Amino acid sequence: MTTFPRSSRFPSLTRRQMLAGTAAGAAALALPGGLAKARAEGPVKVAAIYTVPVEQQWVSRIHKAANAAVERGDIEYVFSENTSNNDYERVMREYAEAGHDLIIGEVFGVEEAARQVAADYPETAFLMGSSFMPRDDVPNFSVFDNYIQDASYLSGIIAGAMSKSKNMGMVGGFPIPEVNRLMHAFMAGVKETAPDAKFQVAFIGSWFDPPKAKETAFAQIDGGADILYAERFGVSDAAKEKGVLAIGNVIDTQSDYPDTVVASALWHFEPTLDHAIEMVKAGTFKAENYGVYSFMKEGGSSLAPLGTFEGKVPEEALKLVAEREAAIKDGSFVVEINDEEPKSN
């Protein structure tokens, strides 16, 4: 794996920097409906573009899956982090020009520009986090999102059972579909064990601003919340300081907050990335919605082990969690996907 130097400034990649991590890609042919790659055997050359540090929870799961694929020998991997939306298109083009087979990232703020780049490089496969669906006019541009509503719902069941005040604080980044659906699923789970629960919902307008998330969480604790849904970093810090509980999102942070984080809804990007790698290798990559690979039944999400809270969660709640998890996996129970902005009640 090759990484570029970290910087608090936006990266400025040169052709030489990118070529240091990967050889030139093999020739490719773009056919209607997808890519037909006439590529040599060997690892798929993957480049990733992140708008935040790789430590940020959402991006960290993509980065983790990519590193696992590197260790298996399936891909060569380079990435840039802290890429601004204003610079995103340029970095995409430079990676495409450098001959990478597959470019991954998140284009929530640059949707149209990113799709235009993909249209200009029909021989390159693009797999991008997006709030919109794939389009036939860009057959080499697939989308994904962290559809981990199944695990979020299960974590809500536990939260409702653990709360004494039945008042939940929820701090998110932006009210976009990939955040909204998780919050709604959590709320639905809470209502299974606390039907009359109150929810305080707030968004901080940033994907990575722990101090602001922490201050917002403090306000919700002052408003009576005794459990916080930590969609953003900083929320669990507030919970720890005030002696209340938290529910994690995307990653498991219980080791950092052993007396605070009860449960976490985990995202596993491996099924999503592995499918893309398989399609690129087979020459059958096409515009698809990869969201399904985040579903629990596909192995894309799970509920973290209780760990330090083993034996502290009411048995009735755990029994319901086990029943619902089994039903989710066999398809007999479906967690609603609600992308509308959640509101406080």
C-alpha positions as MATLAB code, in Angstrom:
seq = 'MTTFPRSSRFPSLTRRQMLAGTAAGAAALALPGGLAKARAEGPVKVAAIYTVPVEQQWVSRIHKAANAAVERGDIEYVFSENTSNNDYERVMREYAEAGHDLIIGEVFGVEEAARQVAADYPETAFLMGSSFMPRDDVPNFSVFDNYIQDASYLSGIIAGAMSKSKNMGMVGGFPIPEVNRLMHAFMAGVKETAPDAKFQVAFIGSWFDPPKAKETAFAQIDGGADILYAERFGVSDAAKEKGVLAIGNVIDTQSDYPDTVVASALWHFEPTLDHAIEMVKAGTFKAENYGVYSFMKEGGSSLAPLGTFEGKVPEEALKLVAEREAAIKDGSFVVEINDEEPKSN';
ca = [
       0.000    0.000    0.000;
       1.169    3.517   -0.789;
      -0.157    6.571    1.041;
       0.412   10.217    0.375;
       1.757   12.600    3.015;
      -0.815   13.731    5.530;
      -1.583   17.406    5.641;
      -4.148   19.674    7.195;
      -4.200   21.359    3.815;
      -5.851   19.912    0.772;
      -3.637   17.426   -1.110;
      -2.032   18.385   -4.369;
      -1.054   15.199   -6.129;
       1.444   15.074   -8.927;
       1.594   12.413  -11.597;
       4.891   11.238  -10.122;
       3.351   10.797   -6.645;
       0.542    8.681   -7.965;
       2.682    6.579  -10.250;
       4.929    5.777   -7.315;
       2.134    3.645   -5.880;
       0.948    1.918   -9.036;
       2.020    0.955  -12.514;
       0.140    2.101  -15.566;
      -3.204    0.304  -16.026;
      -3.805   -2.162  -18.790;
      -5.818   -1.163  -21.822;
      -9.597   -1.321  -21.559;
     -12.643   -1.242  -23.778;
     -15.901    0.433  -22.748;
     -18.957   -1.500  -23.862;
     -22.638   -0.600  -23.422;
     -23.790   -1.601  -19.939;
     -20.355   -1.858  -18.381;
     -16.611   -2.301  -18.767;
     -14.829   -5.068  -20.636;
     -11.279   -4.993  -19.358;
      -8.460   -6.505  -21.349;
      -6.268   -6.368  -18.281;
      -3.276   -8.400  -17.259;
      -3.436  -10.823  -14.347;
      -2.424   -9.440  -10.977;
      -3.772   -7.067   -8.353;
      -6.456   -4.560   -9.283;
      -5.049   -1.036   -9.057;
      -7.275    0.889   -6.667;
      -7.176    4.582   -5.706;
      -9.340    6.200   -3.033;
     -10.254    9.837   -2.459;
     -11.453   10.871    0.985;
     -12.693   14.301    2.066;
     -11.812   13.649    5.722;
      -8.979   11.904    7.615;
      -8.916    8.121    7.343;
      -9.532    8.001   11.114;
     -13.054    9.378   10.599;
     -15.436    6.512   11.295;
     -17.200    6.224    7.918;
     -14.017    6.473    5.858;
     -12.098    4.252    8.258;
     -14.306    1.307    7.293;
     -13.536    1.765    3.587;
      -9.851    2.124    4.389;
      -9.941   -1.031    6.543;
     -11.558   -3.082    3.768;
      -9.037   -1.819    1.231;
      -6.117   -2.747    3.466;
      -7.595   -6.233    3.928;
      -7.748   -6.624    0.142;
      -4.109   -5.490   -0.082;
      -3.086   -8.137    2.450;
      -4.852  -10.799    0.382;
      -2.963   -9.639   -2.696;
      -6.168   -8.668   -4.526;
      -5.369   -4.983   -4.968;
      -2.700   -2.322   -4.963;
      -3.965    0.689   -3.029;
      -3.193    4.395   -2.886;
      -5.310    7.125   -1.336;
      -5.584   10.812   -0.583;
      -7.354   12.223    2.458;
      -8.631   15.694    3.428;
      -9.521   16.389   -0.203;
     -11.823   19.399   -0.460;
     -14.937   19.278   -2.601;
     -13.425   22.050   -4.713;
     -10.405   19.855   -5.445;
     -12.198   16.520   -5.744;
     -12.700   16.545   -9.507;
      -9.026   17.297  -10.175;
      -7.857   14.444   -7.936;
     -10.300   12.049   -9.619;
      -8.928   12.988  -13.023;
      -5.319   12.579  -11.941;
      -5.985    9.107  -10.567;
      -7.822    8.145  -13.763;
      -4.995    9.490  -15.912;
      -2.518    7.456  -13.847;
      -4.194    4.248  -15.007;
      -5.989    2.966  -11.924;
      -8.550    0.246  -12.570;
     -10.942    1.232   -9.774;
     -11.437    4.580   -8.042;
     -13.429    4.720   -4.812;
     -14.488    7.585   -2.587;
     -17.435    9.722   -1.499;
     -19.020   12.352   -3.716;
     -21.938   13.614   -1.611;
     -20.972   17.225   -2.277;
     -19.765   16.849   -5.883;
     -22.262   14.487   -7.490;
     -22.512   15.950  -10.986;
     -18.831   16.810  -11.322;
     -17.849   13.277  -10.286;
     -20.209   11.680  -12.792;
     -18.806   13.891  -15.525;
     -15.297   12.704  -14.683;
     -16.475    9.103  -14.931;
     -18.050    9.828  -18.308;
     -14.725   11.241  -19.501;
     -12.868    8.051  -18.441;
     -15.106    5.172  -19.591;
     -12.264    2.649  -19.210;
     -12.036    3.279  -15.452;
     -14.418    1.822  -12.870;
     -15.764    4.255  -10.268;
     -17.413    3.184   -6.988;
     -18.550    6.196   -5.015;
     -20.470    6.888   -1.837;
     -23.527    8.791   -3.031;
     -27.040    9.810   -2.043;
     -28.255    9.204   -5.607;
     -28.713    6.174   -7.819;
     -26.549    5.012  -10.759;
     -27.491    6.250  -14.222;
     -27.472    4.550  -17.590;
     -25.600    7.455  -19.187;
     -22.560    6.748  -16.970;
     -22.252    2.933  -17.132;
     -18.911    2.826  -15.288;
     -20.140    4.740  -12.200;
     -21.562    2.632   -9.352;
     -22.780    3.982   -6.025;
     -22.813    2.738   -2.452;
     -23.881    3.937    0.965;
     -23.783    2.504    4.455;
     -27.208    0.928    4.657;
     -26.684   -0.339    8.200;
     -30.235    0.340    9.320;
     -30.535   -3.287   10.454;
     -27.808   -2.942   13.061;
     -28.951    0.568   14.029;
     -32.435   -0.795   14.739;
     -31.012   -3.527   16.982;
     -28.893   -1.000   18.882;
     -32.053    1.031   19.465;
     -33.743   -1.934   21.153;
     -30.869   -2.032   23.638;
     -30.883    1.744   24.137;
     -34.588    1.804   24.944;
     -34.141   -0.922   27.532;
     -31.136    0.763   29.158;
     -32.576    4.269   29.422;
     -34.128    5.428   32.674;
     -35.363    8.824   31.479;
     -36.542    7.456   28.114;
     -34.979   10.577   26.625;
     -32.542   10.027   23.743;
     -30.058   12.547   22.394;
     -29.077   12.155   18.733;
     -26.226   14.104   17.129;
     -25.598   13.723   13.395;
     -23.393   15.339   10.771;
     -25.819   16.398    8.045;
     -29.481   15.437    7.483;
     -28.767   13.447    4.327;
     -30.218   10.002    3.529;
     -27.258    7.952    4.773;
     -27.552    9.608    8.204;
     -31.338    9.957    8.320;
     -32.049    6.284    7.675;
     -29.798    5.184   10.524;
     -31.384    7.609   12.951;
     -34.897    6.508   11.991;
     -33.930    2.847   12.375;
     -32.443    3.550   15.799;
     -35.607    5.379   16.829;
     -37.755    2.468   15.649;
     -35.654    0.091   17.732;
     -35.927    2.309   20.804;
     -39.730    2.298   20.514;
     -39.738   -1.495   20.753;
     -38.601   -1.299   24.380;
     -39.538    2.305   25.228;
     -42.713    3.162   23.262;
     -43.040    6.637   24.791;
     -39.412    7.660   24.319;
     -38.496   11.271   23.605;
     -35.886   12.121   20.966;
     -33.713   15.220   20.706;
     -32.281   15.408   17.167;
     -29.501   17.775   16.076;
     -27.066   18.103   13.167;
     -23.723   19.872   13.435;
     -23.176   20.673    9.737;
     -19.848   18.843    9.557;
     -18.520   15.337    9.048;
     -15.624   15.859   11.413;
     -15.934   18.421   14.189;
     -15.687   16.570   17.536;
     -15.757   19.754   19.688;
     -19.006   20.918   18.088;
     -20.564   17.452   18.388;
     -19.533   17.348   22.036;
     -21.097   20.723   22.835;
     -24.307   19.720   21.064;
     -24.411   16.512   23.094;
     -23.904   18.465   26.337;
     -27.010   20.508   25.485;
     -29.039   17.342   24.948;
     -27.864   15.904   28.267;
     -28.948   19.155   29.905;
     -32.303   18.539   28.203;
     -32.713   15.213   29.988;
     -31.060   12.680   27.664;
     -29.436    9.755   29.452;
     -28.434    7.899   26.280;
     -26.775    9.524   23.258;
     -26.747    8.209   19.705;
     -23.173    9.006   18.663;
     -23.395    9.364   14.903;
     -20.379   11.699   15.066;
     -17.097   11.704   16.970;
     -17.234   13.845   20.109;
     -20.623   12.647   21.339;
     -19.248    9.764   23.393;
     -16.782   12.153   25.029;
     -19.699   14.229   26.270;
     -21.491   11.112   27.500;
     -18.385    9.966   29.367;
     -17.870   13.321   31.055;
     -21.494   13.542   32.176;
     -21.853    9.913   33.234;
     -24.519    8.917   30.711;
     -24.507    6.138   28.115;
     -23.875    6.187   24.371;
     -24.639    4.059   21.323;
     -21.888    3.885   18.706;
     -22.226    4.137   14.951;
     -20.213    2.509   12.139;
     -17.248    1.544   14.351;
     -16.904    0.004   17.810;
     -15.379    2.521   20.240;
     -16.142    0.643   23.455;
     -12.458    0.028   24.123;
     -12.060    3.823   24.377;
     -15.253    4.266   26.398;
     -15.674    1.010   28.367;
     -18.177    2.459   30.835;
     -20.058    4.556   28.278;
     -20.640    2.816   24.929;
     -23.242    0.085   25.436;
     -23.601   -1.104   21.856;
     -22.616   -0.090   18.341;
     -24.014   -0.610   14.861;
     -21.020   -1.673   12.776;
     -20.501   -1.185    9.051;
     -18.432   -3.725    7.135;
     -17.355   -2.382    3.728;
     -15.663   -5.642    2.723;
     -18.680   -7.148    0.869;
     -19.089   -3.931   -1.130;
     -15.452   -3.632   -2.133;
     -14.999   -7.350   -2.765;
     -17.900   -7.364   -5.214;
     -16.409   -4.405   -7.091;
     -12.999   -6.099   -7.265;
     -14.631   -9.250   -8.610;
     -16.517   -7.289  -11.280;
     -13.407   -5.378  -12.365;
     -11.377   -8.582  -12.616;
     -14.109  -10.258  -14.666;
     -14.522   -7.259  -16.952;
     -18.192   -6.963  -15.994;
     -18.193   -3.822  -13.842;
     -21.261   -1.711  -14.577;
     -23.433    0.980  -13.015;
     -25.086   -0.625   -9.997;
     -26.395    0.300   -6.578;
     -24.036   -1.447   -4.153;
     -26.109   -0.400   -1.138;
     -27.470   -3.912   -0.644;
     -24.001   -5.170    0.308;
     -24.251   -3.152    3.549;
     -27.346   -5.065    4.641;
     -26.944   -7.420    7.598;
     -27.985  -10.458    5.576;
     -25.104   -9.731    3.170;
     -22.569   -9.420    5.993;
     -22.334   -5.657    5.539;
     -23.395   -4.733    9.057;
     -23.584   -6.213   12.519;
     -24.194   -5.369   16.159;
     -20.966   -5.093   18.129;
     -20.437   -7.488   21.062;
     -21.683   -6.143   24.405;
     -18.209   -6.477   25.896;
     -18.070   -4.529   29.148;
     -21.866   -4.351   29.231;
     -22.272   -8.125   29.147;
     -24.806   -9.023   31.850;
     -25.973   -5.401   32.216;
     -28.574   -5.299   29.430;
     -32.046   -6.641   30.377;
     -32.540  -10.231   29.218;
     -35.884   -9.472   27.584;
     -34.223   -6.880   25.359;
     -31.461   -9.287   24.374;
     -34.034  -11.955   23.570;
     -35.843   -9.522   21.264;
     -32.539   -8.523   19.637;
     -31.733  -12.182   18.928;
     -35.194  -12.822   17.483;
     -35.107   -9.731   15.263;
     -31.544  -10.399   14.098;
     -32.462  -13.928   13.008;
     -35.556  -12.621   11.220;
     -33.549   -9.884    9.473;
     -31.042  -12.418    8.227;
     -33.664  -14.846    6.912;
     -35.689  -12.039    5.338;
     -38.833  -12.450    7.436;
     -38.353   -9.052    9.106;
     -37.379   -5.934    7.185;
     -36.205   -2.748    8.868;
     -37.816    0.259    7.195;
     -35.510    2.523    5.204;
     -36.642    6.082    5.867;
     -34.434    8.746    4.284;
     -36.504   11.718    5.482;
     -34.925   14.096    7.965;
     -35.743   12.957   11.527;
     -37.234   15.489   13.925;
     -37.207   15.937   17.681;
     -40.450   15.108   19.435;
];
